[in-house]
Short mmCIF file of C-alpha atoms and ligand atoms in Angstrom, two decimals:
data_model
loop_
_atom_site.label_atom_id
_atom_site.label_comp_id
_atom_site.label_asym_id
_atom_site.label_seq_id
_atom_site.Cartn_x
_atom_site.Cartn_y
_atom_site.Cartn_z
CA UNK A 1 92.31 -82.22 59.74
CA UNK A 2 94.83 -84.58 58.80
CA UNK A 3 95.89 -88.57 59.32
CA UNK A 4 96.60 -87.50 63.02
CA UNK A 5 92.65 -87.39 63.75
CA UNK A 6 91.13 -90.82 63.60
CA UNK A 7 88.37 -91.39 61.08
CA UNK A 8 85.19 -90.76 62.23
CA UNK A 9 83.21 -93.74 62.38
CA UNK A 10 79.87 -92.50 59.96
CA UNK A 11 79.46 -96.21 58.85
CA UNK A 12 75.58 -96.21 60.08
CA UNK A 13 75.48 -92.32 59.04
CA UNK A 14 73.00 -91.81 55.81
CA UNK A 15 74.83 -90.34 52.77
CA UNK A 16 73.14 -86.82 53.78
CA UNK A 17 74.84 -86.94 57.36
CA UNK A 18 78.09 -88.07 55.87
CA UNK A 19 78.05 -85.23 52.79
CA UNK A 20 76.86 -82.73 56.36
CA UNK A 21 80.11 -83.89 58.13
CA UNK A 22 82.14 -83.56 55.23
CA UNK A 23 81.17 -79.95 54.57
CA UNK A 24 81.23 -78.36 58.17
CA UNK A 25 84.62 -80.52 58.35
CA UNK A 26 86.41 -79.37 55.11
CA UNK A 27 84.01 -76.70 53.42
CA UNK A 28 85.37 -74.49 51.40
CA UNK A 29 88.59 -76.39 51.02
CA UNK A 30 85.66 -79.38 49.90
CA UNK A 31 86.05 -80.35 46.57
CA UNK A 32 82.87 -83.40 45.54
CA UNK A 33 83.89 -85.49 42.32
CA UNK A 34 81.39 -85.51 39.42
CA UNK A 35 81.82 -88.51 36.43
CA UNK A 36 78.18 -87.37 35.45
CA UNK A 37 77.18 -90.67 35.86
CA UNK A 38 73.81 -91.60 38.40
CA UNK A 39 75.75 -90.64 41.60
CA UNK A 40 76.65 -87.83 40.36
CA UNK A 41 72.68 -86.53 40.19
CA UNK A 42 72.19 -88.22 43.45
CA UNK A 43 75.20 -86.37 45.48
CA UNK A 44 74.47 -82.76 43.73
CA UNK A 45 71.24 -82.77 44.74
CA UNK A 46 71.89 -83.68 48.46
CA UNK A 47 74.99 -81.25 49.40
CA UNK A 48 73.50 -78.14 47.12
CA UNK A 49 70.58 -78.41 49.84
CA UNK A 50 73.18 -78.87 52.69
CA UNK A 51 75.09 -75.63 51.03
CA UNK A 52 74.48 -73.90 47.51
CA UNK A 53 78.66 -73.09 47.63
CA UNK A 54 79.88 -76.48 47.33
CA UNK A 55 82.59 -77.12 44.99
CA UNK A 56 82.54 -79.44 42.26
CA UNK A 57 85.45 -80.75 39.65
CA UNK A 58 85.51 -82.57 36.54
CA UNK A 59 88.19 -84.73 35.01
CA UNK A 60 87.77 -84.03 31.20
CA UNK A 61 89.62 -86.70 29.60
CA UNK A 62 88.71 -85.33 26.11
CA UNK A 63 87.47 -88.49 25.14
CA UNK A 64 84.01 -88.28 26.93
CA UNK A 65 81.04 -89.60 25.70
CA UNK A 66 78.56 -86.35 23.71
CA UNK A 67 75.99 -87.61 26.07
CA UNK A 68 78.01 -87.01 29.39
CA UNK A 69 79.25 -83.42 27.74
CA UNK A 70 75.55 -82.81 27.64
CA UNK A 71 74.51 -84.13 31.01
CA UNK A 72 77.71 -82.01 32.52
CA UNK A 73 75.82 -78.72 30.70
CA UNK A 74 72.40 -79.48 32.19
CA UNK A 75 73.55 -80.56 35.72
CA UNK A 76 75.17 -76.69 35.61
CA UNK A 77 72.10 -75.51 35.23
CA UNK A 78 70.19 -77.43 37.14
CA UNK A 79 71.54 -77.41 40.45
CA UNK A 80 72.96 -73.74 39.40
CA UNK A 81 76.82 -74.73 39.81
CA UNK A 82 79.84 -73.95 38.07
CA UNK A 83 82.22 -77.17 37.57
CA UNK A 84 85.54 -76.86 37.37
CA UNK A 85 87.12 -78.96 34.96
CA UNK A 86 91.08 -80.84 35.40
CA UNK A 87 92.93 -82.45 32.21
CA UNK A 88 95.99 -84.39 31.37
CA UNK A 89 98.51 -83.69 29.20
CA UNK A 90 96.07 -82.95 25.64
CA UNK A 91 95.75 -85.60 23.40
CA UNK A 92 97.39 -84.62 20.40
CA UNK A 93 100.68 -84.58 22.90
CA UNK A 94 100.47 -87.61 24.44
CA UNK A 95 100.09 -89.23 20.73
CA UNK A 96 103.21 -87.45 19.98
CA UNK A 97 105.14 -88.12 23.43
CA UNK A 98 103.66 -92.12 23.53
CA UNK A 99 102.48 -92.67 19.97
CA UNK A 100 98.64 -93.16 18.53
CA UNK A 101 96.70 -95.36 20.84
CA UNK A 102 97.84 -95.43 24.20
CA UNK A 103 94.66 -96.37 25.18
CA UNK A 104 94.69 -99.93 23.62
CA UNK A 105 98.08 -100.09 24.20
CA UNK A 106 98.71 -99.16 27.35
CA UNK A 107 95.71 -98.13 29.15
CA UNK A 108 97.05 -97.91 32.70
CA UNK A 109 99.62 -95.41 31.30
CA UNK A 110 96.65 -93.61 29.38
CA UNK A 111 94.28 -93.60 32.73
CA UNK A 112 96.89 -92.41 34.79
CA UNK A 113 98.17 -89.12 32.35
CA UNK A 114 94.23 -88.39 32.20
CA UNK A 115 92.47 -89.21 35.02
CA UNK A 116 95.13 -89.67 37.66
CA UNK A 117 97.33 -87.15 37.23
CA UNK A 118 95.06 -84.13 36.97
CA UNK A 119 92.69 -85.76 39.94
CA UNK A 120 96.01 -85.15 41.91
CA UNK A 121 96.07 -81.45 40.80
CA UNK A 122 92.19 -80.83 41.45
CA UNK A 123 93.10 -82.68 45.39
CA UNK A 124 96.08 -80.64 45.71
CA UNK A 125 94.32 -77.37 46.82
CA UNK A 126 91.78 -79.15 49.24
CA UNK A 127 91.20 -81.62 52.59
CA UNK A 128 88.18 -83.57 51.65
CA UNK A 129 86.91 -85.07 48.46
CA UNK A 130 83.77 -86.88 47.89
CA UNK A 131 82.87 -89.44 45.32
CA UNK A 132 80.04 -91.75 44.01
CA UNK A 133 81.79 -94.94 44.69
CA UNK A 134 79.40 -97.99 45.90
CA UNK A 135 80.34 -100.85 47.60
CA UNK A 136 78.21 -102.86 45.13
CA UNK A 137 79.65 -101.70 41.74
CA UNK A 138 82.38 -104.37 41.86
CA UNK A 139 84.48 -106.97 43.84
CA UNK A 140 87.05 -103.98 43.92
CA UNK A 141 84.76 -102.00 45.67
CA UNK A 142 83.38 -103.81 48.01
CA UNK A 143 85.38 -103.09 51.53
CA UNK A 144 84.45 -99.05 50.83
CA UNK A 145 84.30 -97.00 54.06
CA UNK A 146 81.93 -93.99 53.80
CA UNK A 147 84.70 -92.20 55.23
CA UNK A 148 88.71 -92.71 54.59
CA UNK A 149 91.70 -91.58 54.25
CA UNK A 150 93.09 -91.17 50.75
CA UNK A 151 96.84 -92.00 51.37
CA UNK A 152 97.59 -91.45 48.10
CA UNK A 153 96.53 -87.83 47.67
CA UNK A 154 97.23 -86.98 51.37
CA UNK A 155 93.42 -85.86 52.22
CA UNK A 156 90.09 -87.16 53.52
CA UNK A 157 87.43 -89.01 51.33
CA UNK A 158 84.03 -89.63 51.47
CA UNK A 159 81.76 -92.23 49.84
CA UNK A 160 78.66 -91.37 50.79
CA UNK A 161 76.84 -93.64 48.48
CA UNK A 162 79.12 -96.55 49.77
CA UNK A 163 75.82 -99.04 50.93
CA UNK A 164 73.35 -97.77 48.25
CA UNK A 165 72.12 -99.93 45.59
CA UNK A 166 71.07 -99.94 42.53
CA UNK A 167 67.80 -99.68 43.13
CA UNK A 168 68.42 -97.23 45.77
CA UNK A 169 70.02 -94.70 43.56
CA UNK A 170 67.10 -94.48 40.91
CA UNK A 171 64.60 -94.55 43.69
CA UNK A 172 65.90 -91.06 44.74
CA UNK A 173 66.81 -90.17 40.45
CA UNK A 174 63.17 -90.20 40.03
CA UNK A 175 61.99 -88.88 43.32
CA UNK A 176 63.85 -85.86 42.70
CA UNK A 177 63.08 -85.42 38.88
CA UNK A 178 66.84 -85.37 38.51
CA UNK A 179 68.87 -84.52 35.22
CA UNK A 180 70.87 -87.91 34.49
CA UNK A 181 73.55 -89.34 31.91
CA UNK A 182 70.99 -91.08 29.03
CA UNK A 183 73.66 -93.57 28.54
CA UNK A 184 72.23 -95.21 31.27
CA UNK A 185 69.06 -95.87 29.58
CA UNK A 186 70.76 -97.56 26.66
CA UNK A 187 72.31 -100.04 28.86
CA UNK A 188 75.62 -98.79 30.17
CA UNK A 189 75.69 -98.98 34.03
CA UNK A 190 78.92 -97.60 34.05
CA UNK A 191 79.80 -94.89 31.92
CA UNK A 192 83.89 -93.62 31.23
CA UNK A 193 85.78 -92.51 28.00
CA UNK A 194 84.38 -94.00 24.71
CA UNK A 195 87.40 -96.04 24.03
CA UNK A 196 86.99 -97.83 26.99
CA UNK A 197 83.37 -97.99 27.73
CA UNK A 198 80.42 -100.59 26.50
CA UNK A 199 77.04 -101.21 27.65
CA UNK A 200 77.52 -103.72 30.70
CA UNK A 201 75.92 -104.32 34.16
CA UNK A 202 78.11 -103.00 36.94
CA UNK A 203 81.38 -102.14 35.77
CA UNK A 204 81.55 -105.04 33.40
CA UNK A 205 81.80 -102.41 30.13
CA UNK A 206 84.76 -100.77 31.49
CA UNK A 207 88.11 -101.97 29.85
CA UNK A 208 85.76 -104.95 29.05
CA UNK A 209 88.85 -105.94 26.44
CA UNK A 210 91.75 -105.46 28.86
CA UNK A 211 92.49 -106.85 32.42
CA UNK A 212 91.63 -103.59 34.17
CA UNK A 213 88.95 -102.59 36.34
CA UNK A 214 89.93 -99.19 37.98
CA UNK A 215 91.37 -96.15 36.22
CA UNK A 216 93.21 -95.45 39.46
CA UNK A 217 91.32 -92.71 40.92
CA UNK A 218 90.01 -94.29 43.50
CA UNK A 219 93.07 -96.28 44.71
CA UNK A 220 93.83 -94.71 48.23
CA UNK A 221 96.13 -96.66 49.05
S1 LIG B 1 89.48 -94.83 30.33
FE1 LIG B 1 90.59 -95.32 28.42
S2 LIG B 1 90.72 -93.41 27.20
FE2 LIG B 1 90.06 -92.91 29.32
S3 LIG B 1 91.94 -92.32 30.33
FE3 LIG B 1 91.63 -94.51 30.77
S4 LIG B 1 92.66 -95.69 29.11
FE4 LIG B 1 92.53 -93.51 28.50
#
């Protein structure tokens, strides 16, 4: 399915009728997005009950935090899943192709030769992605459709978490007895590489030192 076919409208749909559409859509060419961050839990648990063959990917930027290595091990054997992982260019080649750094420097650069770059070569072999973005994570997020299409990678998105809060994810975290990212408990809401990540609410400890709010990844336009 393609641009040609409107977007369905799932707007009222729960997140478990959007990830249902999504798989008898796209499944196996279905790839669902996992940061190891709360959604992440949240999302696993629904579409392993809708199928156990769903496919996950990781972007490993090599600079992820111990604690999200660890939560990555235990969701694997948790919801009994294999993740397969996407990098960038490795990091002692972009220090010698764009010096030490890049990071500080440069951080839109850095995002996009990490996260951008191999997120286009995980979306390359698939139709429909799904990720844990919610409408209420930022002022960047907040005109989210629980279904889209991602221009940029030339496939279908889904959001199915698009009108949950907070509160909403948690609720179902503890529900379900779900493995989760301990970062969270030490105050980081939003968790991403440790050179660019700080305790915050929202996604105010991202980049909290640069003018940045998105790696990129989620830009379909
Ligand atoms: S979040 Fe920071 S370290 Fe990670 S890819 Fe982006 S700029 Fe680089």
């Amino acid at each position: 399915m393609g641009l040609a076919v409107p977007a369905p409208d799932l707007e009222q749909s729960s997140a478990e009728e959007v990830l249902g559409y999504m798989v008898e859509r796209f499944h196996p060419r279905l790839y669902v997005a996992a940061s190891f961050q709360k959604e992440t839990s949240v999302i696993m648990d629904m579409i392993t009950q809708i199928t156990p063959e769903a496919r996950f990917f990781t972007l490993d930027t090599g600079v992820l935090f111990p604690e999200t290595y660890e939560t990555w091990r235990e969701a694997e054997e948790f919801f009994d899943v294999e993740i397969e992982v996407f990098q960038g260019m490795s990091l002692a080649r972009q220090a010698a192709v764009h010096g030490d750094e890049l990071w500080k420097r440069d951080p839109d650069a850095c995002c996009a030769i990490r996260k951008v770059s191999p997120l286009s070569d995980a979306l390359s072999g698939v139709d429909g992605w799904i990720s844990g973005v919610r409408r209420d994570q930022s002022a960047t997020r907040r005109s989210t459709a629980k279904v889209e299409w991602d221009s940029k990678n030339e496939l279908w998105k889904a959001n199915p978490l698009a009108d949950w809060s907070d509160k909403d994810v948690w609720d179902y975290i503890v529900a379900r007895g779900l493995p989760y990212n301990e970062l969270h408990d030490r105050g980081y809401a939003s968790i991403g590489c440790t050179h660019c990540t700080k305790p915050g609410a929202g996604r105010e400890g991202r980049w909290a030192a640069a003018s940045k709010d998105e790696c990129g990844i989620h830009s379909v336009a």
